[in-house]
Amino acid sequence: MHSLRGGPEVRQCLLLSCLLLAAWGTGSGQLHYSVPEEAKHGTFVGRIAQDLGLELAELVPRLFRVASKERGDLLEVNVQNGILFVNSRIDREELCGRSAECGIHLEVIVDRPLQVFHVEVEVRDINDNPPLFPMAVKTIRFPESRVLDSRFPLEGASDADIGVNALLSYKLSPSEFFFLDIQTNDEQSQSLFLVLGKSLDREENAEVNLFLVATDGGKPELTGTAQILIQVLDVNDNEPTFPQSIYKVQLLENTANGTLVIKLNASDTDEGSNGEIVYALSSEMSSTIQTKFKIDPTSGEIRTKGKLDYEEKKSYDIHVIASDKGTPEMSGHCKISVKLVDTNDNAPQISITSLSLPVQEDAPLGTVIALISVSDRDSGENGQVTCSLTPHVPFRLVSTFKNYYSLVLDSALDRETTPGYEVVVTARDGGAPALWATASVSVEVADVNDNAPAFAQAEYTVFVKENNPPGAHIFTVSATDADAQENARVTYSLVERRVGERALSSYVSVHAQSGRVHALQPLDHEELELLRFQVSARDAGEPALGGQVTLQVFVLDDNDNAPALLGPEAGVQAAGVSQLLWRSVGAGHVVTKVRAVDADSGYNAWLSYELQPEAGGARSPFRVGLYTGEISTTRALDEADAPRQRLLVLVKDHGEPALTATATVLLSLVDSGQAPKAPSRSRALVDAAGREASLLDVNVYLIVAICAVSSLLVLTLLLYVALRCSAASPTEGACGPGKPVLVCSSAVGSWSYSQQRRHRVCSGEGPPKADLMAFSPSLPQGPDSAEERQQPSESEYLGKKQDHFPLPIHNNGQHIRTGMKE
């Protein structure tokens, strides 16, 4: 920092004072420098980066910059060495006028992370403005009759500098008639009077030339000179006089136009026209005063003219001349000192800069969002400003310096709850009544991937009929993600696993974008009744988040399997099976039994047996049980019956459409005394290997039937108790009664097993149980009950024998539940 004027000692003193100011500023949390006005371009001000504790290598990467509201081009920083220097001419008088304090406030801003420093650069005054008089030549008319010690006020000079540089002293050129009287009033301002020291004689001296020299207190001192031309007049020897030479008035700055300021009352001891007084404002006053005030020339009333503004100018000095109408005229002078009183007529002003938007929803507490500065042109309490924020927002204001604030994050953000905030900053001054101003900041919350895709349900149950076409759409999964944009873009995939010997992806597929699930091949109920798998949903965030849903695909049965005959009947439908029968048997005698199974389930596997009528229409002495398949006699045989009987049994399921199979049974009627033509060990006319295989199959079936009946009895008892308890105290999730739907049936009164399957069984509580389809064995023969046993009606079959059937199915929303009938 260098001074423009003065010797080496002055420059050393200035340098030392600047260093002391810089050191004091660094320690107090704010840097202070000083620089003289009119310093040359490049003048060193301070090592601002070093004093702020910043590394020189950080200045460019962190976007080091300096901002100033007042003439931002006056000072500049070299980002290579961190030195603050003078960039352009600094004129203190132009920048601050006659204010005692003059400084340039700098905001030093660095990003990544955002930091703000405040620097005050004091602009020191130098003595670069000489005193100036309002007029270079002033003409004063003095009548020769003026008495000694008559006083004439003079306008002093003004100096645009401040302090010592503006402290003026005056000196009047030597004169035998006049001398200069200087008076200092209580405001430290000077009043100059030209005093008559010797009587004038116009006939001897018509004019007197004087020079008034004003010298300021600067080093070096500067001077200003005004010429005073005294014209000696004759005649009117009494001038108007005021009771006071100086009047003091206070006015509110919001005083209305035309308000009376003061009423002057000058007097003149002359008579006639020499005593008539006319008031006028001094022509030497500035044009500003003449636009603010006016005077009535007759009454001497001074009134406001135009709007007064304390922030524009705090005081006015009004010079009034009272002149008489004498010849020559004489005049008197007075000064009215008007001081304005500040009122709260300026609302605060808010400036918001350096916005760091949008804000990540996971931003840490204390993150700086914006810089806010407030100002108020009023003074005192009227200019004291306090700031506040909209209530219930996750932000707060932190005061950094005087009227500077930082808007920082105060609590956690959640974009899914609130995607943005309209933060309103309110600045209120301390006036009465208080004035305020508001400014809003729209804070957008940026999304982060903090929400995983979610399904509406954890599990879905889907029913698909078997033999579907390849690629059939069976279900659509849909997950939602509360995040936005890429973080909410969901893709779907199968959670691969093995289904038996095959991969899950060979059965089903899921579309990555739509979530549509397709069956890749026809499904077979007999091969796969339940396909349970998971679908995964993942978003496109970083890192990606995911969720899963379980699909239970139940393959519904279709009547695609015809009944299959068991035993010897299965392979001899055309040739038939021969059976020996004694003619002596009575009615109701069970001759043989046709056995058949169906690979389907439910009604599709419920078999019925019908005996086809003979071609001749003759009434056959045999019948077949509708659901048992037992062939029995309807009456006693006699000699009229043909010795060879051919019976055609039609086995039909209850599917839509029904599928059938046909069994042919050949009966040979033998008299009681007639020896059989075939070996007695076999009832069927088949070879020995066929008989052994048939007997082996019958033994296996008997064992299976006994085990099945035992298991069914135990399971029936358990389910009966559970359903009784459930009916007495129903609980959430218990299986309620519903319209029963028959699942599976076979020959009643015999034993049969369709195919091994598992169904979900609900008994009120507890895990699902297996449903074993078993049937009671044949009832013993009896002549009185044979017809009732062998030919039950369908209603009797469903009503009396239903406890031997698989359980009814109830569809309750997403789950299949089955239960025993009470």
PDB file of N, CA and C in Angstrom, residues 268-312:
ATOM      1  N   ASP A 268     -36.854  47.830   9.707  1.00  0.00           N
ATOM      2  CA  ASP A 268     -36.026  48.890   9.113  1.00  0.00           C
ATOM      3  C   ASP A 268     -36.476  50.204   9.748  1.00  0.00           C
ATOM      4  N   THR A 269     -35.537  50.971  10.314  1.00  0.00           N
ATOM      5  CA  THR A 269     -35.874  52.212  11.018  1.00  0.00           C
ATOM      6  C   THR A 269     -36.199  53.355  10.077  1.00  0.00           C
ATOM      7  N   ASP A 270     -35.934  53.154   8.797  1.00  0.00           N
ATOM      8  CA  ASP A 270     -36.284  54.217   7.852  1.00  0.00           C
ATOM      9  C   ASP A 270     -37.790  54.291   7.687  1.00  0.00           C
ATOM     10  N   GLU A 271     -38.193  55.352   7.029  1.00  0.00           N
ATOM     11  CA  GLU A 271     -39.612  55.564   6.792  1.00  0.00           C
ATOM     12  C   GLU A 271     -39.882  55.547   5.308  1.00  0.00           C
ATOM     13  N   GLY A 272     -41.189  55.343   5.014  1.00  0.00           N
ATOM     14  CA  GLY A 272     -41.555  55.373   3.605  1.00  0.00           C
ATOM     15  C   GLY A 272     -41.022  54.163   2.890  1.00  0.00           C
ATOM     16  N   SER A 273     -40.648  54.423   1.643  1.00  0.00           N
ATOM     17  CA  SER A 273     -40.156  53.307   0.830  1.00  0.00           C
ATOM     18  C   SER A 273     -38.841  52.780   1.346  1.00  0.00           C
ATOM     19  N   ASN A 274     -38.074  53.604   2.066  1.00  0.00           N
ATOM     20  CA  ASN A 274     -36.813  53.113   2.623  1.00  0.00           C
ATOM     21  C   ASN A 274     -37.031  52.108   3.757  1.00  0.00           C
ATOM     22  N   GLY A 275     -38.255  52.056   4.284  1.00  0.00           N
ATOM     23  CA  GLY A 275     -38.540  51.124   5.370  1.00  0.00           C
ATOM     24  C   GLY A 275     -39.363  49.931   4.942  1.00  0.00           C
ATOM     25  N   GLU A 276     -39.814  49.947   3.682  1.00  0.00           N
ATOM     26  CA  GLU A 276     -40.567  48.799   3.177  1.00  0.00           C
ATOM     27  C   GLU A 276     -39.590  47.661   2.826  1.00  0.00           C
ATOM     28  N   ILE A 277     -39.883  46.451   3.368  1.00  0.00           N
ATOM     29  CA  ILE A 277     -38.942  45.328   3.264  1.00  0.00           C
ATOM     30  C   ILE A 277     -39.483  44.287   2.305  1.00  0.00           C
ATOM     31  N   VAL A 278     -38.607  43.757   1.493  1.00  0.00           N
ATOM     32  CA  VAL A 278     -38.903  42.657   0.567  1.00  0.00           C
ATOM     33  C   VAL A 278     -37.944  41.513   0.880  1.00  0.00           C
ATOM     34  N   TYR A 279     -38.525  40.276   1.068  1.00  0.00           N
ATOM     35  CA  TYR A 279     -37.717  39.090   1.413  1.00  0.00           C
ATOM     36  C   TYR A 279     -37.431  38.270   0.155  1.00  0.00           C
ATOM     37  N   ALA A 280     -36.251  37.707   0.146  1.00  0.00           N
ATOM     38  CA  ALA A 280     -35.862  36.858  -0.986  1.00  0.00           C
ATOM     39  C   ALA A 280     -34.805  35.870  -0.506  1.00  0.00           C
ATOM     40  N   LEU A 281     -34.780  34.703  -1.175  1.00  0.00           N
ATOM     41  CA  LEU A 281     -33.733  33.716  -0.896  1.00  0.00           C
ATOM     42  C   LEU A 281     -32.464  34.150  -1.600  1.00  0.00           C
ATOM     43  N   SER A 282     -31.340  33.882  -0.962  1.00  0.00           N
ATOM     44  CA  SER A 282     -30.065  34.289  -1.530  1.00  0.00           C
ATOM     45  C   SER A 282     -29.830  33.538  -2.835  1.00  0.00           C
ATOM     46  N   SER A 283     -29.397  34.262  -3.822  1.00  0.00           N
ATOM     47  CA  SER A 283     -29.130  33.643  -5.124  1.00  0.00           C
ATOM     48  C   SER A 283     -27.882  32.794  -5.103  1.00  0.00           C
ATOM     49  N   GLU A 284     -27.115  32.905  -4.025  1.00  0.00           N
ATOM     50  CA  GLU A 284     -25.872  32.138  -3.931  1.00  0.00           C
ATOM     51  C   GLU A 284     -26.112  30.705  -3.433  1.00  0.00           C
ATOM     52  N   MET A 285     -27.335  30.430  -2.980  1.00  0.00           N
ATOM     53  CA  MET A 285     -27.615  29.081  -2.497  1.00  0.00           C
ATOM     54  C   MET A 285     -27.707  28.113  -3.671  1.00  0.00           C
ATOM     55  N   SER A 286     -27.551  26.837  -3.355  1.00  0.00           N
ATOM     56  CA  SER A 286     -27.603  25.802  -4.391  1.00  0.00           C
ATOM     57  C   SER A 286     -29.022  25.688  -4.933  1.00  0.00           C
ATOM     58  N   SER A 287     -29.100  25.177  -6.121  1.00  0.00           N
ATOM     59  CA  SER A 287     -30.411  25.014  -6.760  1.00  0.00           C
ATOM     60  C   SER A 287     -31.272  23.985  -6.002  1.00  0.00           C
ATOM     61  N   THR A 288     -30.621  23.064  -5.282  1.00  0.00           N
ATOM     62  CA  THR A 288     -31.376  22.059  -4.517  1.00  0.00           C
ATOM     63  C   THR A 288     -32.233  22.731  -3.459  1.00  0.00           C
ATOM     64  N   ILE A 289     -31.646  23.686  -2.736  1.00  0.00           N
ATOM     65  CA  ILE A 289     -32.398  24.359  -1.686  1.00  0.00           C
ATOM     66  C   ILE A 289     -33.553  25.159  -2.300  1.00  0.00           C
ATOM     67  N   GLN A 290     -33.293  25.787  -3.402  1.00  0.00           N
ATOM     68  CA  GLN A 290     -34.334  26.601  -4.020  1.00  0.00           C
ATOM     69  C   GLN A 290     -35.486  25.746  -4.545  1.00  0.00           C
ATOM     70  N   THR A 291     -35.223  24.444  -4.814  1.00  0.00           N
ATOM     71  CA  THR A 291     -36.324  23.569  -5.243  1.00  0.00           C
ATOM     72  C   THR A 291     -37.059  22.960  -4.057  1.00  0.00           C
ATOM     73  N   LYS A 292     -36.482  23.076  -2.842  1.00  0.00           N
ATOM     74  CA  LYS A 292     -37.113  22.488  -1.664  1.00  0.00           C
ATOM     75  C   LYS A 292     -37.898  23.524  -0.836  1.00  0.00           C
ATOM     76  N   PHE A 293     -37.505  24.801  -0.932  1.00  0.00           N
ATOM     77  CA  PHE A 293     -38.140  25.823  -0.087  1.00  0.00           C
ATOM     78  C   PHE A 293     -38.498  27.035  -0.951  1.00  0.00           C
ATOM     79  N   LYS A 294     -39.474  27.792  -0.445  1.00  0.00           N
ATOM     80  CA  LYS A 294     -39.880  29.043  -1.086  1.00  0.00           C
ATOM     81  C   LYS A 294     -40.218  30.046   0.015  1.00  0.00           C
ATOM     82  N   ILE A 295     -40.110  31.345  -0.318  1.00  0.00           N
ATOM     83  CA  ILE A 295     -40.366  32.416   0.654  1.00  0.00           C
ATOM     84  C   ILE A 295     -41.351  33.404   0.062  1.00  0.00           C
ATOM     85  N   ASP A 296     -42.245  33.848   0.924  1.00  0.00           N
ATOM     86  CA  ASP A 296     -43.189  34.884   0.497  1.00  0.00           C
ATOM     87  C   ASP A 296     -42.478  36.234   0.603  1.00  0.00           C
ATOM     88  N   PRO A 297     -42.336  37.009  -0.480  1.00  0.00           N
ATOM     89  CA  PRO A 297     -41.548  38.251  -0.425  1.00  0.00           C
ATOM     90  C   PRO A 297     -42.148  39.320   0.478  1.00  0.00           C
ATOM     91  N   THR A 298     -43.413  39.251   0.757  1.00  0.00           N
ATOM     92  CA  THR A 298     -44.049  40.288   1.572  1.00  0.00           C
ATOM     93  C   THR A 298     -44.123  39.885   3.036  1.00  0.00           C
ATOM     94  N   SER A 299     -44.610  38.643   3.278  1.00  0.00           N
ATOM     95  CA  SER A 299     -44.809  38.235   4.674  1.00  0.00           C
ATOM     96  C   SER A 299     -43.567  37.635   5.310  1.00  0.00           C
ATOM     97  N   GLY A 300     -42.621  37.177   4.507  1.00  0.00           N
ATOM     98  CA  GLY A 300     -41.423  36.549   5.060  1.00  0.00           C
ATOM     99  C   GLY A 300     -41.636  35.101   5.503  1.00  0.00           C
ATOM    100  N   GLU A 301     -42.741  34.483   5.096  1.00  0.00           N
ATOM    101  CA  GLU A 301     -42.992  33.085   5.449  1.00  0.00           C
ATOM    102  C   GLU A 301     -42.201  32.160   4.513  1.00  0.00           C
ATOM    103  N   ILE A 302     -41.479  31.223   5.116  1.00  0.00           N
ATOM    104  CA  ILE A 302     -40.744  30.209   4.353  1.00  0.00           C
ATOM    105  C   ILE A 302     -41.518  28.898   4.472  1.00  0.00           C
ATOM    106  N   ARG A 303     -41.852  28.304   3.334  1.00  0.00           N
ATOM    107  CA  ARG A 303     -42.613  27.061   3.307  1.00  0.00           C
ATOM    108  C   ARG A 303     -41.874  26.015   2.470  1.00  0.00           C
ATOM    109  N   THR A 304     -42.245  24.732   2.741  1.00  0.00           N
ATOM    110  CA  THR A 304     -41.623  23.650   1.982  1.00  0.00           C
ATOM    111  C   THR A 304     -42.159  23.641   0.568  1.00  0.00           C
ATOM    112  N   LYS A 305     -41.304  23.161  -0.293  1.00  0.00           N
ATOM    113  CA  LYS A 305     -41.655  23.103  -1.701  1.00  0.00           C
ATOM    114  C   LYS A 305     -41.033  21.804  -2.255  1.00  0.00           C
ATOM    115  N   GLY A 306     -41.878  20.839  -2.494  1.00  0.00           N
ATOM    116  CA  GLY A 306     -41.359  19.530  -2.918  1.00  0.00           C
ATOM    117  C   GLY A 306     -41.197  18.600  -1.722  1.00  0.00           C
ATOM    118  N   LYS A 307     -40.680  17.428  -1.979  1.00  0.00           N
ATOM    119  CA  LYS A 307     -40.551  16.373  -0.976  1.00  0.00           C
ATOM    120  C   LYS A 307     -39.180  16.425  -0.327  1.00  0.00           C
ATOM    121  N   LEU A 308     -39.177  16.321   1.009  1.00  0.00           N
ATOM    122  CA  LEU A 308     -37.928  16.265   1.763  1.00  0.00           C
ATOM    123  C   LEU A 308     -37.594  14.799   2.076  1.00  0.00           C
ATOM    124  N   ASP A 309     -36.326  14.480   2.018  1.00  0.00           N
ATOM    125  CA  ASP A 309     -35.905  13.093   2.253  1.00  0.00           C
ATOM    126  C   ASP A 309     -34.652  13.100   3.110  1.00  0.00           C
ATOM    127  N   TYR A 310     -34.811  12.551   4.319  1.00  0.00           N
ATOM    128  CA  TYR A 310     -33.680  12.511   5.254  1.00  0.00           C
ATOM    129  C   TYR A 310     -32.523  11.704   4.673  1.00  0.00           C
ATOM    130  N   GLU A 311     -32.858  10.614   3.941  1.00  0.00           N
ATOM    131  CA  GLU A 311     -31.796   9.767   3.391  1.00  0.00           C
ATOM    132  C   GLU A 311     -31.043  10.464   2.263  1.00  0.00           C
ATOM    133  N   GLU A 312     -31.679  11.472   1.630  1.00  0.00           N
ATOM    134  CA  GLU A 312     -31.014  12.218   0.566  1.00  0.00           C
ATOM    135  C   GLU A 312     -30.154  13.344   1.133  1.00  0.00           C
TER     136      GLU A 312
END
